[in-house]
Coordinates of C-alpha atoms in Angstrom, one line a residue:
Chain A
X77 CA 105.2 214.1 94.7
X78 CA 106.1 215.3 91.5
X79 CA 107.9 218.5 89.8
X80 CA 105.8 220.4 89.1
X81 CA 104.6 221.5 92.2
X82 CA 108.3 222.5 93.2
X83 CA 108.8 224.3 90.1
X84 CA 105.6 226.3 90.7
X85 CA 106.9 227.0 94.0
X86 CA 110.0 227.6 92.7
X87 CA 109.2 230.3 89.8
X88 CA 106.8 232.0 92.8
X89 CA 109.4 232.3 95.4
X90 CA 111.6 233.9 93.3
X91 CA 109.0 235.8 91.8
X92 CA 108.7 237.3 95.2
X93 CA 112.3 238.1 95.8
X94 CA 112.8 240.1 92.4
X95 CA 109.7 241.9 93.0
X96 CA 111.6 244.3 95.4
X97 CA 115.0 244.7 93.6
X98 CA 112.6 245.4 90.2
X99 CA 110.4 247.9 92.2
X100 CA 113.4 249.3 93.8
X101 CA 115.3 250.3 90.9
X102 CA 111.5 251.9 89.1
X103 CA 111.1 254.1 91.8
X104 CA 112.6 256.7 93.3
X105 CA 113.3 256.2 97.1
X106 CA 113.5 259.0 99.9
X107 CA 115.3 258.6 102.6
X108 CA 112.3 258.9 105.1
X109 CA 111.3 255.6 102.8
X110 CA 114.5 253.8 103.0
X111 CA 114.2 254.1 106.5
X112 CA 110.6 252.8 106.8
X113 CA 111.7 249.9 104.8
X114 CA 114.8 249.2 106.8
X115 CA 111.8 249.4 109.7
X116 CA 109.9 246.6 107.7
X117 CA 112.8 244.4 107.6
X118 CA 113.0 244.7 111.4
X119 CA 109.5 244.1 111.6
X120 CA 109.6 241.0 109.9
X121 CA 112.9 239.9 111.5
X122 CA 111.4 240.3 114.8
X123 CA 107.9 238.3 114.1
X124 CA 109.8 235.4 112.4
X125 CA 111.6 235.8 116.1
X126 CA 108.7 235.9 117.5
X127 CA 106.8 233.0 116.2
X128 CA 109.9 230.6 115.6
X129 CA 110.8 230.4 119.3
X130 CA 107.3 230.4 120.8
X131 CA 104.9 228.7 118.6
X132 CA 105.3 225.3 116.8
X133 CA 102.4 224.4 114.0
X134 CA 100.7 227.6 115.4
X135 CA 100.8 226.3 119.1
X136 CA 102.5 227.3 122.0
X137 CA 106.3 225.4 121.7
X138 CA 106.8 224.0 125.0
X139 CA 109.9 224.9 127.0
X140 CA 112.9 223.7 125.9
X141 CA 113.4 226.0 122.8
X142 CA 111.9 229.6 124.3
X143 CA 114.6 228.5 126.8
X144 CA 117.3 227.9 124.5
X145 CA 116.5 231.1 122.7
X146 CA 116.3 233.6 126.0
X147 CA 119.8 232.0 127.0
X148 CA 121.1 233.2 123.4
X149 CA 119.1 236.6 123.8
X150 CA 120.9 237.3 127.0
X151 CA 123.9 236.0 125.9
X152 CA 124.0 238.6 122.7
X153 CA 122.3 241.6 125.2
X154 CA 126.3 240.9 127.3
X155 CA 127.8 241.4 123.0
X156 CA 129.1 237.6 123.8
X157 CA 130.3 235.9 119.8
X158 CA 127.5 235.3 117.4
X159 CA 129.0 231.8 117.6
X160 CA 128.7 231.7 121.8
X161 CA 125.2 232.9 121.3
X162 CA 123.8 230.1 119.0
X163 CA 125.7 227.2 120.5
X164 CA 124.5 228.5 124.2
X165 CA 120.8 228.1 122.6
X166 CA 121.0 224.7 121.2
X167 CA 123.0 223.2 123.7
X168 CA 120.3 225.0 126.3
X169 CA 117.6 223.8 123.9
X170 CA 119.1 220.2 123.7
X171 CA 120.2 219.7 127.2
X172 CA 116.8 220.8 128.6
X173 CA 115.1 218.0 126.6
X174 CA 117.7 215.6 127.5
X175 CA 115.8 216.5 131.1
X176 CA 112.8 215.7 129.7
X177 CA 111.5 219.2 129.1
X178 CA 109.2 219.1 125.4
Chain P
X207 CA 136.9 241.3 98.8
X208 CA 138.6 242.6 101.5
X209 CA 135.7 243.7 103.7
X210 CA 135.9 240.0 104.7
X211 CA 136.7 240.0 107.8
X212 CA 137.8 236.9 110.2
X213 CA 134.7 237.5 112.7
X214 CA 132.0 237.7 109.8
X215 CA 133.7 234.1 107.9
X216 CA 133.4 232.4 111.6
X217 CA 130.0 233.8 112.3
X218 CA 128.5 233.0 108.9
X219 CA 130.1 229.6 109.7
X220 CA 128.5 229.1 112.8
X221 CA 124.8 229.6 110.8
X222 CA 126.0 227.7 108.2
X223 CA 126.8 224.9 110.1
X224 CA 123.5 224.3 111.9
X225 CA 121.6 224.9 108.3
X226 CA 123.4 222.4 107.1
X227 CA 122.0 219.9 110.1
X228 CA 118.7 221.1 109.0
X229 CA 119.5 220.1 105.4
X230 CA 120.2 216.6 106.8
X231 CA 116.9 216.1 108.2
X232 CA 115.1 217.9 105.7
X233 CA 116.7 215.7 103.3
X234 CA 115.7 212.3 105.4
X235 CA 112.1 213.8 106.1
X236 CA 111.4 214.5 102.4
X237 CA 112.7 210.8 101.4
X238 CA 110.6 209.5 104.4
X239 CA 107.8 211.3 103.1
X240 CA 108.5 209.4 99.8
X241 CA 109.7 212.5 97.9
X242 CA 113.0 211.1 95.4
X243 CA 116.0 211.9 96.0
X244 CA 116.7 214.1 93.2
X245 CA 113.4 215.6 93.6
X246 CA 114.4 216.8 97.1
X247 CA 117.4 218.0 96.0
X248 CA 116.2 220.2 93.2
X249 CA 113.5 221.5 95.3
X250 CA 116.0 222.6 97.7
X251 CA 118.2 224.0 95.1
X252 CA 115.4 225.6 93.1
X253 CA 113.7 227.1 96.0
X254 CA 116.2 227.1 98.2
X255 CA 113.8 228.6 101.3
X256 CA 113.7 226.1 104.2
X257 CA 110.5 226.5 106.1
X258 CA 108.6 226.7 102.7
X259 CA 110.3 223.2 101.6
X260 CA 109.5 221.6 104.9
X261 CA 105.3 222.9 104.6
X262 CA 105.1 221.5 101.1
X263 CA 106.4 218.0 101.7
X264 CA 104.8 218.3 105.8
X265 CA 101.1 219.4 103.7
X266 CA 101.3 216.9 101.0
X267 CA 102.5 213.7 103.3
X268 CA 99.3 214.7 104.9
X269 CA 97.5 214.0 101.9
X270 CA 97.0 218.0 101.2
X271 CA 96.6 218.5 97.0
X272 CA 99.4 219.6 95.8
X273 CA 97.8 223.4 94.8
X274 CA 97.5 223.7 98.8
X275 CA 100.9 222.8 99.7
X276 CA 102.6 225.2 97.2
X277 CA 99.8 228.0 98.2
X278 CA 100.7 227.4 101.7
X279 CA 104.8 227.3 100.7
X280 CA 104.2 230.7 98.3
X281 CA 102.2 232.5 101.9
X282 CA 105.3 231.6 103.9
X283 CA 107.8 233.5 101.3
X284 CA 105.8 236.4 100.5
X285 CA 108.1 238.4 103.1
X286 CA 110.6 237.9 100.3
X287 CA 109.1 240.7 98.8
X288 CA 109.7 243.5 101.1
X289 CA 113.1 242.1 102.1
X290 CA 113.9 242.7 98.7
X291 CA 113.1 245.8 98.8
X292 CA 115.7 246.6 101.9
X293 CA 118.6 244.9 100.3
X294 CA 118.1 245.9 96.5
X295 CA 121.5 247.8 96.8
X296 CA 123.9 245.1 98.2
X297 CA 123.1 242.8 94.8
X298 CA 125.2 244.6 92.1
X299 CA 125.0 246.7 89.1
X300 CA 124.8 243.6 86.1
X301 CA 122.1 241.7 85.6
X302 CA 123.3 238.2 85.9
X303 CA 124.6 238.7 89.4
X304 CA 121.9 240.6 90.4
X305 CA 119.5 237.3 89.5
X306 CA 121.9 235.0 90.9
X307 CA 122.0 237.7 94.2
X308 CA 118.2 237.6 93.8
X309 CA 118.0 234.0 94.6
X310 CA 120.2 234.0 98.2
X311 CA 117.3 236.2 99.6
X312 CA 116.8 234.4 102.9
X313 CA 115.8 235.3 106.3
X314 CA 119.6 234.6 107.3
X315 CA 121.2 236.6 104.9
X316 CA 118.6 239.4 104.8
X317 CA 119.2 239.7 108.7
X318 CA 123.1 239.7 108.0
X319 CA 123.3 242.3 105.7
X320 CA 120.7 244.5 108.1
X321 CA 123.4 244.0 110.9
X322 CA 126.1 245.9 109.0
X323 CA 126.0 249.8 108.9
X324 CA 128.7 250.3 105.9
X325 CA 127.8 249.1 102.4
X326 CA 130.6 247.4 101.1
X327 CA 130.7 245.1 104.6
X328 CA 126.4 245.1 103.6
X329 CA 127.2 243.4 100.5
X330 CA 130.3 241.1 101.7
X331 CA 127.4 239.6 105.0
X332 CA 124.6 239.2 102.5
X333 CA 126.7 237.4 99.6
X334 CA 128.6 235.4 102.1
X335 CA 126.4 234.5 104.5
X336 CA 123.9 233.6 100.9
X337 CA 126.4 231.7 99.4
X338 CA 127.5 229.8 102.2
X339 CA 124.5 228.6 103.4
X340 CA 123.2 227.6 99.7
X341 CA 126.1 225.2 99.5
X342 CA 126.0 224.1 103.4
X343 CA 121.6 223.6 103.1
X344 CA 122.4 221.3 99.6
X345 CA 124.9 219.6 100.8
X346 CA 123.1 218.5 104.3
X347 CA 119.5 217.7 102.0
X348 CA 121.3 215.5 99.4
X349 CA 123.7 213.5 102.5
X350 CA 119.9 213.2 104.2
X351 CA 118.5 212.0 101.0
X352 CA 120.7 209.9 100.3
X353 CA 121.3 208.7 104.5
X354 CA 117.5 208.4 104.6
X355 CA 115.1 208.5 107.7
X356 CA 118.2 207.0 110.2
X357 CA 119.7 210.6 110.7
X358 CA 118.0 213.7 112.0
X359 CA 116.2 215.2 114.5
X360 CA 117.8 218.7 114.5
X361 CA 115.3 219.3 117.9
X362 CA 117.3 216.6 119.6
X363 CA 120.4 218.9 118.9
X364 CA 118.5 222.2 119.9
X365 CA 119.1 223.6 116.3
X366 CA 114.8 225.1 116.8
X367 CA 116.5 227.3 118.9
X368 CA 119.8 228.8 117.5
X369 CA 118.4 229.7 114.8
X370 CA 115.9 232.5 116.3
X371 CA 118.7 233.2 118.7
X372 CA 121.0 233.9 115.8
X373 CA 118.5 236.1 114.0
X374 CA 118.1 238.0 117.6
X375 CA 122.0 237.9 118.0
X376 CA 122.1 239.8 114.0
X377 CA 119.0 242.4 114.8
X378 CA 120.0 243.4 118.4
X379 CA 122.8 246.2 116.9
X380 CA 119.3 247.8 114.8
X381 CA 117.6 248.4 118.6
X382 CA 120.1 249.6 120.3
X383 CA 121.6 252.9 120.0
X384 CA 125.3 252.5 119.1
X385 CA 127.5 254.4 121.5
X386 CA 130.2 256.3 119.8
X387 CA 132.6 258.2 121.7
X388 CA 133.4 260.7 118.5
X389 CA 129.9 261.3 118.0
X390 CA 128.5 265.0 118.3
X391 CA 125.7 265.3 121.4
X392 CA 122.9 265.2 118.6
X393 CA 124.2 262.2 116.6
X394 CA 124.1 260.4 119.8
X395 CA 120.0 261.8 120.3
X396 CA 119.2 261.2 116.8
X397 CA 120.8 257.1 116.9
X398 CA 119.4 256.9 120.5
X399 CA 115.8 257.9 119.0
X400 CA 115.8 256.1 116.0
X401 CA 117.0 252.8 118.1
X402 CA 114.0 253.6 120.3
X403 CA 111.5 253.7 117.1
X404 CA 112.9 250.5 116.1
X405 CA 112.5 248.7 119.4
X406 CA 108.6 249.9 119.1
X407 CA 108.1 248.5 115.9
X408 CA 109.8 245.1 116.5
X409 CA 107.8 244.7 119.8
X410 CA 104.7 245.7 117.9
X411 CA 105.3 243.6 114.7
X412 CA 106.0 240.3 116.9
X413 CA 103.2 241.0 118.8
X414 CA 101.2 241.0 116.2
X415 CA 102.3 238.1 114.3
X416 CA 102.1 236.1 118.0
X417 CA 98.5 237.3 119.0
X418 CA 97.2 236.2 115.2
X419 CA 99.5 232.7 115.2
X420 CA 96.8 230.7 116.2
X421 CA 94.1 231.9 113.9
X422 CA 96.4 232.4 110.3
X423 CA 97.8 230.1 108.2
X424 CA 101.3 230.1 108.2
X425 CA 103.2 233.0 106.7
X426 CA 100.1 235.5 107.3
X427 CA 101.2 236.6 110.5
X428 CA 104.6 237.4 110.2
X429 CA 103.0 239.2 107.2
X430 CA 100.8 241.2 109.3
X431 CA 103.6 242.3 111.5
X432 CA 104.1 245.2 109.1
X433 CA 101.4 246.8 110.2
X434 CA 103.7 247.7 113.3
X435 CA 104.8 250.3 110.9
X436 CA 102.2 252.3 111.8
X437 CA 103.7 253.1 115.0
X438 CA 107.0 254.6 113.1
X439 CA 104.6 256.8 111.1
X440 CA 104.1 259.8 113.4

């Protein structure tokens, strides 16, 4: 692989990532938009969710990590630490494959 | 900056450390691959967006070209865009630190600075959580580089899972209403409502990007969960 690839994705990536701080400060924003857009973010949040713990390569993930990830959920549902929620999914995640569970 | 508080330095940690893990086996993947070492390490410091990294080295050890890889890689950032649109007013007023801001746009800090409701704690989670995990994700690529293929398999470690159980952990405060005992009646049935509107459209936009997984390349359907909008629009 060479460089240039990377610096195409690169320059692209943070292409997209100015995009909105540029638009942002050209237009004037409502606060019925800033609220769709806070919306969005969820939206996005939620899918990336969504799709990290039940799909892998665009196939269903198997057990041990949709596991993992509803022990966290429940976990952060009780308001447990942010840091007893994502140990409490790996170490779900990991001991369940331990067990054999893909 | 003294909005710094003890729980967000030991959260951010928490994230940090287990993007660092990932570093480590992105590093020893890329140099498996037969990527350099210094040409995984600029990649990740240049683009500095892990999924994206891991489908341009995954695509091209494939024997993908090269103009498919970073197609695929720029699909998978594209939500980039409307994050930045969100958290445009946590990146400062001068230009240089705005750029520098710019470029710690990830899903983890994004998601941090969305979990806090005042703005100067908006700004201290997104620039901490950014700047911490930009040294922590170099650090763990260059020791994998340089470690090679013996170390990591962050699945072995359950690290596929904290990390959508962490970005659960940081939207759950956005879909629930907040109970506040000093809050006036209608406060309380305005934050109940909008809570309730933002359940819908996080239960709508992951639907979507699940039902369309299969069929879309990667990126597209987390894309195509803004459509979920729709149901905020009434």
């Amino acid at each position: 692989m060479t460089l240039l690839p990377v610096l195409l994705l690169a320059a692209g990536t943070f292409a997209f990532r100015l995009a909105g701080p540029l638009l942002s400060q050209r237009l004037h924003i409502s606060a019925r938009v800033q609220r769709l857009l806070t919306l969005s973010a969820i939206a996005l949040l939620s899918a990336l969710v969504a799709t990290a713990t039940l799909t892998s390569n665009g196939h269903f993930a198997g057990g041990a990590r949709p596991a993992g990830v509803a022990v966290g959920a429940l976990l952060a549902w009780f308001r447990l630490p942010f840091v007893v929620v994502v140990v409490a999914a790996a170490g779900t995640a990991a001991v369940l494959r331990m067990l054999g569970v893909p | 900056m003294s909005s710094v508080d003890r729980a967000l330095v030991r959260d951010v940690a928490a994230i940090a450390a287990a993007a660092g893990v990932i570093g480590v086996s992105f590093g020893a993947i890329a140099v498996a691959a037969g990527v350099s070492v210094w040409l995984a390490s600029a990649m990740s410091m240049l683009v500095f967006a892990g999924g994206s990294q891991f489908m341009v080295v995954g695509v091209m050890a494939g024997g993908g070209s090269p103009v498919a890889a970073v197609l695929a890689g720029l699909l998978l950032n594209a939500r980039h865009l409307p994050f930045g649109l969100v958290v445009s007013d946590v990146l400062g007023k001068s230009w240089p630190v705005r750029l520098l801001g710019t470029h710690l746009m990830v899903d983890e800090s994004v998601a941090f600075a969305l979990s806090q409701k005042d703005p100067a704690r908006r700004r201290a989670a997104y620039w901490l959580c950014g700047l911490t995990l930009f040294v922590a994700w170099n650090v763990g690529v260059l020791v994998g580089a340089m470690a090679g293929r013996a170390l990591g398999d962050p699945d072995a470690l359950g690290l596929d899972a904290a990390f959508p159980a962490a970005m659960l952990a940081l939207l759950l405060p956005s879909l629930r209403a907040s109970p506040d005992e000093k809050a006036s009646a209608q406060a309380v049935s305005e934050s109940t409502r909008a809570a309730s509107v933002a359940r819908r459209v996080a239960l709508v936009g992951a639907g979507i990007a699940l039902v369309t997984t299969p069929f879309l390349p990667a990126g597209l359907p987390v894309l195509l969960a803004l459509l979920g909008l729709a149901v905020a629009l009434k």
